[in-house]
N, CA, C and O of each residue as an XYZ file, in Angstrom:
472
protein
N      78.746    221.611     63.205
C      78.612    221.637     61.756
C      77.358    220.859     61.364
O      77.189    219.711     61.772
N      76.497    221.464     60.591
C      75.275    220.811     60.136
C      75.516    220.178     58.781
O      76.107    220.794     57.893
N      75.056    218.942     58.626
C      75.268    218.237     57.372
C      74.148    218.483     56.369
O      74.348    218.306     55.168
N      72.979    218.887     56.842
C      71.875    219.148     55.937
C      71.243    220.482     56.288
O      71.432    220.999     57.390
N      70.507    221.027     55.363
C      69.842    222.301     55.558
C      68.465    222.216     54.929
O      68.264    221.505     53.944
N      67.509    222.952     55.506
C      66.149    222.950     54.970
C      66.100    223.542     53.565
O      65.192    223.229     52.795
N      67.068    224.395     53.225
C      67.046    225.057     51.923
C      67.711    224.234     50.811
O      67.705    224.645     49.651
N      68.268    223.105     51.152
C      68.903    222.274     50.142
C      67.865    221.594     49.257
O      66.795    221.193     49.715
N      68.211    221.475     47.978
C      67.362    220.682     47.087
C      68.016    219.306     46.929
O      69.240    219.176     46.977
N      67.174    218.285     46.741
C      67.644    216.914     46.616
C      66.983    216.241     45.429
O      65.881    216.610     45.023
N      67.663    215.255     44.881
C      67.114    214.372     43.879
C      66.688    213.096     44.626
O      67.477    212.506     45.364
N      65.443    212.687     44.424
C      64.924    211.501     45.107
C      65.218    210.257     44.273
O      65.010    210.250     43.060
N      65.701    209.208     44.934
C      65.993    207.935     44.279
C      65.024    206.882     44.803
O      64.639    206.924     45.971
N      64.634    205.955     43.965
C      63.729    204.884     44.351
C      64.523    203.800     45.096
O      65.486    203.265     44.545
N      64.140    203.469     46.329
C      64.894    202.463     47.086
C      64.573    201.012     46.711
O      65.169    200.096     47.278
N      63.650    200.775     45.773
C      63.181    199.428     45.439
C      64.323    198.473     45.079
O      64.423    197.390     45.656
N      65.179    198.858     44.138
C      66.268    197.962     43.699
C      67.244    197.662     44.831
O      67.713    196.533     44.971
N      67.547    198.678     45.637
C      68.470    198.452     46.750
C      67.836    197.540     47.791
O      68.510    196.669     48.341
N      66.546    197.729     48.070
C      65.868    196.841     49.010
C      65.867    195.401     48.517
O      66.002    194.474     49.315
N      65.715    195.202     47.200
C      65.789    193.852     46.638
C      67.185    193.261     46.820
O      67.330    192.066     47.078
N      68.207    194.101     46.684
C      69.598    193.658     46.822
C      69.903    193.210     48.255
O      70.664    192.263     48.459
N      69.317    193.881     49.241
C      69.638    193.586     50.637
C      68.592    192.704     51.326
O      68.748    192.365     52.499
N      67.535    192.331     50.612
C      66.455    191.525     51.201
C      67.011    190.244     51.824
O      67.729    189.488     51.170
N      66.680    190.013     53.068
C      67.093    188.794     53.741
C      68.517    188.784     54.264
O      68.922    187.828     54.926
N      69.286    189.830     53.979
C      70.683    189.862     54.451
C      70.730    190.211     55.932
O      70.200    191.238     56.356
N      71.358    189.362     56.698
C      71.487    189.606     58.130
C      72.911    190.005     58.515
O      73.214    190.181     59.695
N      73.790    190.148     57.507
C      75.183    190.498     57.774
C      75.419    192.008     57.833
O      76.527    192.438     58.153
N      74.412    192.816     57.533
C      74.550    194.282     57.586
C      74.175    194.698     59.002
O      72.995    194.805     59.336
N      75.179    194.928     59.822
C      74.956    195.144     61.247
C      74.651    196.597     61.609
O      73.889    196.849     62.543
N      75.230    197.549     60.888
C      75.095    198.950     61.290
C      74.551    199.803     60.144
O      74.582    199.406     58.979
N      74.057    200.975     60.504
C      73.576    201.919     59.493
C      74.724    202.375     58.598
O      74.516    202.638     57.414
N      75.921    202.469     59.146
C      77.091    202.852     58.355
C      77.403    201.798     57.292
O      77.736    202.134     56.156
N      77.294    200.528     57.665
C      77.504    199.450     56.687
C      76.447    199.502     55.596
O      76.740    199.262     54.425
N      75.215    199.818     55.986
C      74.108    199.881     55.028
C      74.346    200.953     53.973
O      74.249    200.672     52.779
N      74.653    202.172     54.393
C      74.805    203.260     53.419
C      76.097    203.110     52.617
O      76.160    203.529     51.461
N      77.118    202.520     53.217
C      78.363    202.267     52.482
C      78.132    201.235     51.388
O      78.695    201.342     50.299
N      77.304    200.235     51.675
C      76.947    199.235     50.666
C      76.189    199.890     49.511
O      76.404    199.545     48.349
N      75.308    200.830     49.830
C      74.577    201.543     48.787
C      75.530    202.398     47.948
O      75.423    202.424     46.722
N      76.461    203.096     48.605
C      77.407    203.979     47.917
C      78.572    203.132     47.422
O      79.665    203.174     47.986
N      78.336    202.385     46.393
C      79.263    201.390     45.866
C      80.211    202.047     44.864
O      79.875    202.164     43.685
N      81.379    202.470     45.311
C      82.345    203.086     44.413
C      83.137    202.012     43.677
O      83.229    200.880     44.152
N      83.705    202.349     42.528
C      84.440    201.356     41.719
C      85.645    200.768     42.457
O      86.356    201.479     43.166
N      85.866    199.472     42.283
C      87.018    198.808     42.899
C      88.334    199.385     42.392
O      89.356    199.294     43.072
N      88.313    199.978     41.196
C      89.536    200.524     40.610
C      89.993    201.795     41.325
O      91.137    202.221     41.167
N      89.091    202.405     42.117
C      89.437    203.627     42.836
C      89.820    203.297     44.278
O      89.344    202.327     44.867
N      90.692    204.136     44.818
C      91.071    204.021     46.216
C      89.833    204.248     47.081
O      88.951    205.021     46.707
N      89.760    203.586     48.225
C      88.605    203.760     49.116
C      88.468    205.240     49.483
O      89.422    205.854     49.959
N      87.280    205.811     49.260
C      87.117    207.243     49.500
C      87.060    207.582     50.986
O      86.747    206.738     51.826
N      87.372    208.836     51.282
C      87.228    209.341     52.642
C      85.785    209.818     52.776
O      85.381    210.804     52.160
N      85.033    209.111     53.579
C      83.615    209.392     53.731
C      83.328    209.906     55.140
O      83.957    209.490     56.113
N      82.363    210.819     55.223
C      81.824    211.250     56.502
C      80.428    210.658     56.594
O      79.594    210.885     55.717
N      80.172    209.895     57.657
C      78.861    209.267     57.833
C      78.316    209.652     59.198
O      78.991    209.524     60.219
N      77.074    210.128     59.189
C      76.402    210.549     60.419
C      75.056    209.833     60.482
O      74.333    209.774     59.488
N      74.721    209.288     61.654
C      73.455    208.596     61.837
C      72.646    209.274     62.932
O      73.155    209.534     64.022
N      71.388    209.559     62.636
C      70.448    210.082     63.626
C      69.373    209.032     63.843
O      68.751    208.560     62.891
N      69.155    208.666     65.112
C      68.092    207.705     65.439
C      66.767    208.444     65.454
O      66.629    209.484     66.098
N      65.795    207.900     64.740
C      64.449    208.450     64.699
C      63.573    207.597     65.612
O      64.093    206.893     66.477
N      62.279    207.647     65.438
C      61.373    206.840     66.255
C      61.545    205.349     65.968
O      61.875    204.940     64.854
N      61.308    204.554     67.014
C      61.388    203.104     66.847
C      62.774    202.674     66.429
O      63.773    203.136     66.982
N      62.834    201.793     65.457
C      64.119    201.324     64.927
C      64.439    201.984     63.595
O      65.051    201.364     62.726
N      64.027    203.245     63.428
C      64.284    203.982     62.188
C      65.475    204.918     62.361
O      65.752    205.420     63.451
N      66.170    205.134     61.244
C      67.380    205.943     61.262
C      67.428    206.838     60.030
O      66.909    206.484     58.972
N      68.057    207.999     60.180
C      68.416    208.825     59.031
C      69.936    208.822     58.971
O      70.609    209.234     59.915
N      70.461    208.356     57.858
C      71.899    208.178     57.677
C      72.360    209.115     56.575
O      71.800    209.112     55.478
N      73.373    209.914     56.860
C      73.908    210.846     55.874
C      75.351    210.480     55.561
O      76.182    210.359     56.461
N      75.640    210.304     54.276
C      76.992    210.021     53.794
C      77.451    211.191     52.947
O      76.742    211.620     52.037
N      78.627    211.707     53.241
C      79.216    212.787     52.440
C      80.577    212.330     51.933
O      81.420    211.854     52.693
N      80.765    212.486     50.636
C      82.050    212.196     49.990
C      82.500    213.499     49.335
O      81.938    213.921     48.325
N      83.513    214.127     49.918
C      84.022    215.381     49.365
C      85.368    215.145     48.697
O      85.991    214.095     48.858
N      85.799    216.149     47.944
C      87.051    216.098     47.188
C      87.055    214.930     46.214
O      88.009    214.155     46.143
N      85.951    214.823     45.457
C      85.846    213.787     44.434
C      86.918    213.974     43.369
O      87.341    215.096     43.089
N      87.344    212.880     42.789
C      88.278    212.941     41.670
C      87.464    213.081     40.393
O      87.366    212.153     39.590
N      86.879    214.268     40.224
C      85.988    214.554     39.111
C      86.304    215.955     38.614
O      86.663    216.825     39.407
N      86.175    216.183     37.320
C      86.496    217.493     36.758
C      85.556    218.599     37.225
O      85.986    219.739     37.393
N      84.282    218.282     37.436
C      83.321    219.329     37.752
C      82.668    219.178     39.123
O      82.409    220.180     39.789
N      82.399    217.964     39.554
C      81.702    217.746     40.830
C      82.709    217.539     41.950
O      83.594    216.690     41.844
N      82.577    218.317     43.032
C      83.534    218.217     44.135
C      83.046    217.360     45.287
O      83.848    216.873     46.084
N      81.735    217.171     45.382
C      81.222    216.390     46.501
C      79.865    215.806     46.202
O      79.130    216.307     45.351
N      79.535    214.731     46.917
C      78.230    214.103     46.778
C      77.722    213.772     48.173
O      78.484    213.344     49.040
N      76.426    213.977     48.378
C      75.787    213.675     49.657
C      74.600    212.763     49.408
O      73.809    212.988     48.492
N      74.484    211.731     50.234
C      73.349    210.818     50.180
C      72.704    210.808     51.556
O      73.384    210.646     52.569
N      71.393    210.980     51.584
C      70.632    210.904     52.824
C      69.655    209.746     52.667
O      68.856    209.709     51.732
N      69.735    208.810     53.593
C      68.920    207.598     53.531
C      68.120    207.467     54.822
O      68.635    207.707     55.914
N      66.865    207.085     54.684
C      66.062    206.722     55.848
C      65.828    205.222     55.768
O      65.453    204.690     54.723
N      66.055    204.551     56.889
C      65.951    203.096     56.907
C      65.446    202.627     58.259
O      65.572    203.312     59.274
N      64.868    201.427     58.234
C      64.347    200.824     59.457
C      64.977    199.458     59.625
O      65.074    198.680     58.676
N      65.404    199.175     60.843
C      65.963    197.871     61.167
C      64.836    197.002     61.704
O      64.295    197.263     62.778
N      64.486    195.960     60.943
C      63.447    195.003     61.325
C      64.121    193.731     61.795
O      64.464    192.872     60.983
N      64.312    193.604     63.087
C      65.035    192.443     63.605
C      66.495    192.524     63.210
O      67.256    193.317     63.765
N      66.888    191.692     62.237
C      68.281    191.690     61.765
C      68.406    192.107     60.310
O      69.487    192.009     59.730
N      67.310    192.573     59.708
C      67.352    193.016     58.312
C      66.910    194.473     58.211
O      66.201    194.984     59.078
N      67.341    195.126     57.143
C      67.056    196.539     56.912
C      66.038    196.706     55.791
O      66.002    195.923     54.842
N      65.214    197.739     55.919
C      64.323    198.195     54.856
C      64.594    199.687     54.674
O      64.494    200.463     55.624
N      64.932    200.078     53.462
C      65.187    201.489     53.171
C      63.883    202.119     52.685
O      63.245    201.619     51.759
N      63.501    203.219     53.321
C      62.236    203.869     52.979
C      62.423    205.104     52.111
O      61.493    205.523     51.421
N      63.614    205.691     52.137
C      63.855    206.905     51.337
C      65.337    207.050     51.059
O      66.176    206.792     51.921
N      65.645    207.471     49.833
C      67.024    207.803     49.458
C      66.967    209.096     48.653
O      66.191    209.223     47.706
N      67.795    210.041     49.044
C      67.892    211.266     48.254
C      69.359    211.676     48.210
O      70.149    211.349     49.095
N      69.697    212.410     47.139
C      71.091    212.826     47.007
C      71.158    214.223     46.417
O      70.225    214.709     45.778
N      72.292    214.840     46.659
C      72.630    216.092     45.998
C      74.145    216.172     45.901
O      74.851    215.234     46.271
N      74.634    217.287     45.407
C      76.061    217.411     45.135
C      76.444    218.876     45.117
O      75.593    219.764     45.176
N      77.743    219.109     45.035
C      78.247    220.464     44.832
C      79.388    220.397     43.824
O      80.013    219.357     43.617
N      79.629    221.538     43.213
C      80.608    221.616     42.128
C      81.898    222.269     42.628
O      81.911    222.955     43.650
N      82.964    222.042     41.892
C      84.206    222.753     42.156
C      83.981    224.232     41.841
O      83.132    224.565     41.013
N      84.712    225.097     42.476
C      84.616    226.539     42.234
C      84.822    226.819     40.745
O      85.758    226.306     40.133
N      83.947    227.630     40.176
C      84.016    227.959     38.757
C      83.311    226.958     37.861
O      83.240    227.162     36.649
N      82.783    225.871     38.436
C      82.114    224.836     37.647
C      80.612    224.737     37.949
O      79.935    223.840     37.448
N      80.095    225.662     38.771
C      78.681    225.643     39.121
C      78.494    225.901     40.604
O      79.325    226.546     41.243
N      77.391    225.388     41.149
C      77.049    225.623     42.552
C      78.135    225.079     43.473
O      78.639    223.975     43.267
N      78.488    225.856     44.482
C      79.466    225.384     45.450
C      78.804    225.044     46.788
O      79.481    224.665     47.743
N      77.478    225.184     46.847
C      76.696    224.717     48.003
C      75.962    223.459     47.574
O      75.828    223.203     46.377
N      75.480    222.662     48.538
C      74.761    221.444     48.222
C      73.468    221.753     47.489
O      72.694    222.599     47.936
N      73.221    221.081     46.369
C      72.014    221.268     45.587
C      71.961    220.283     44.428
O      72.683    219.286     44.404
N      71.081    220.586     43.455
C      70.884    219.662     42.343
C      71.119    220.294     40.972
O      70.808    219.691     39.945
N      71.662    221.494     40.958
C      71.992    222.103     39.659
C      73.189    221.368     39.064
O      74.128    221.010     39.775
N      73.143    221.149     37.763
C      74.226    220.434     37.087
C      75.518    221.234     37.143
O      75.501    222.462     37.058
N      76.620    220.545     37.284
C      77.941    221.167     37.256
C      78.391    221.286     35.802
O      78.008    220.476     34.958
N      79.208    222.303     35.517
C      79.750    222.518     34.169
C      80.984    221.662     33.937
O      81.575    221.711     32.859
């Protein structure tokens, strides 16, 4: 099963604020911990069932994909975040964050993309 496709459209997010939040933190040990920290869901909600996949790139760089499906939302059924990050010693630097989503059937796109759900 492929988590991403070349034909998918993504919304690009600026990693600056997240990098400021994690600057100097040495307690984030894994890429899964890093992307889970970024995907900060409300404490009032039950912990979501997430699928996380990490691909090692060159050096200490990684591409981390988080998928949250079956959202408790009227129109959006899933959200995907793809993050590129580098581990510098014991700290992380995020170089790219992009996301997309899919809608429930009858509410818009049912494949991953960036069209708004109804």
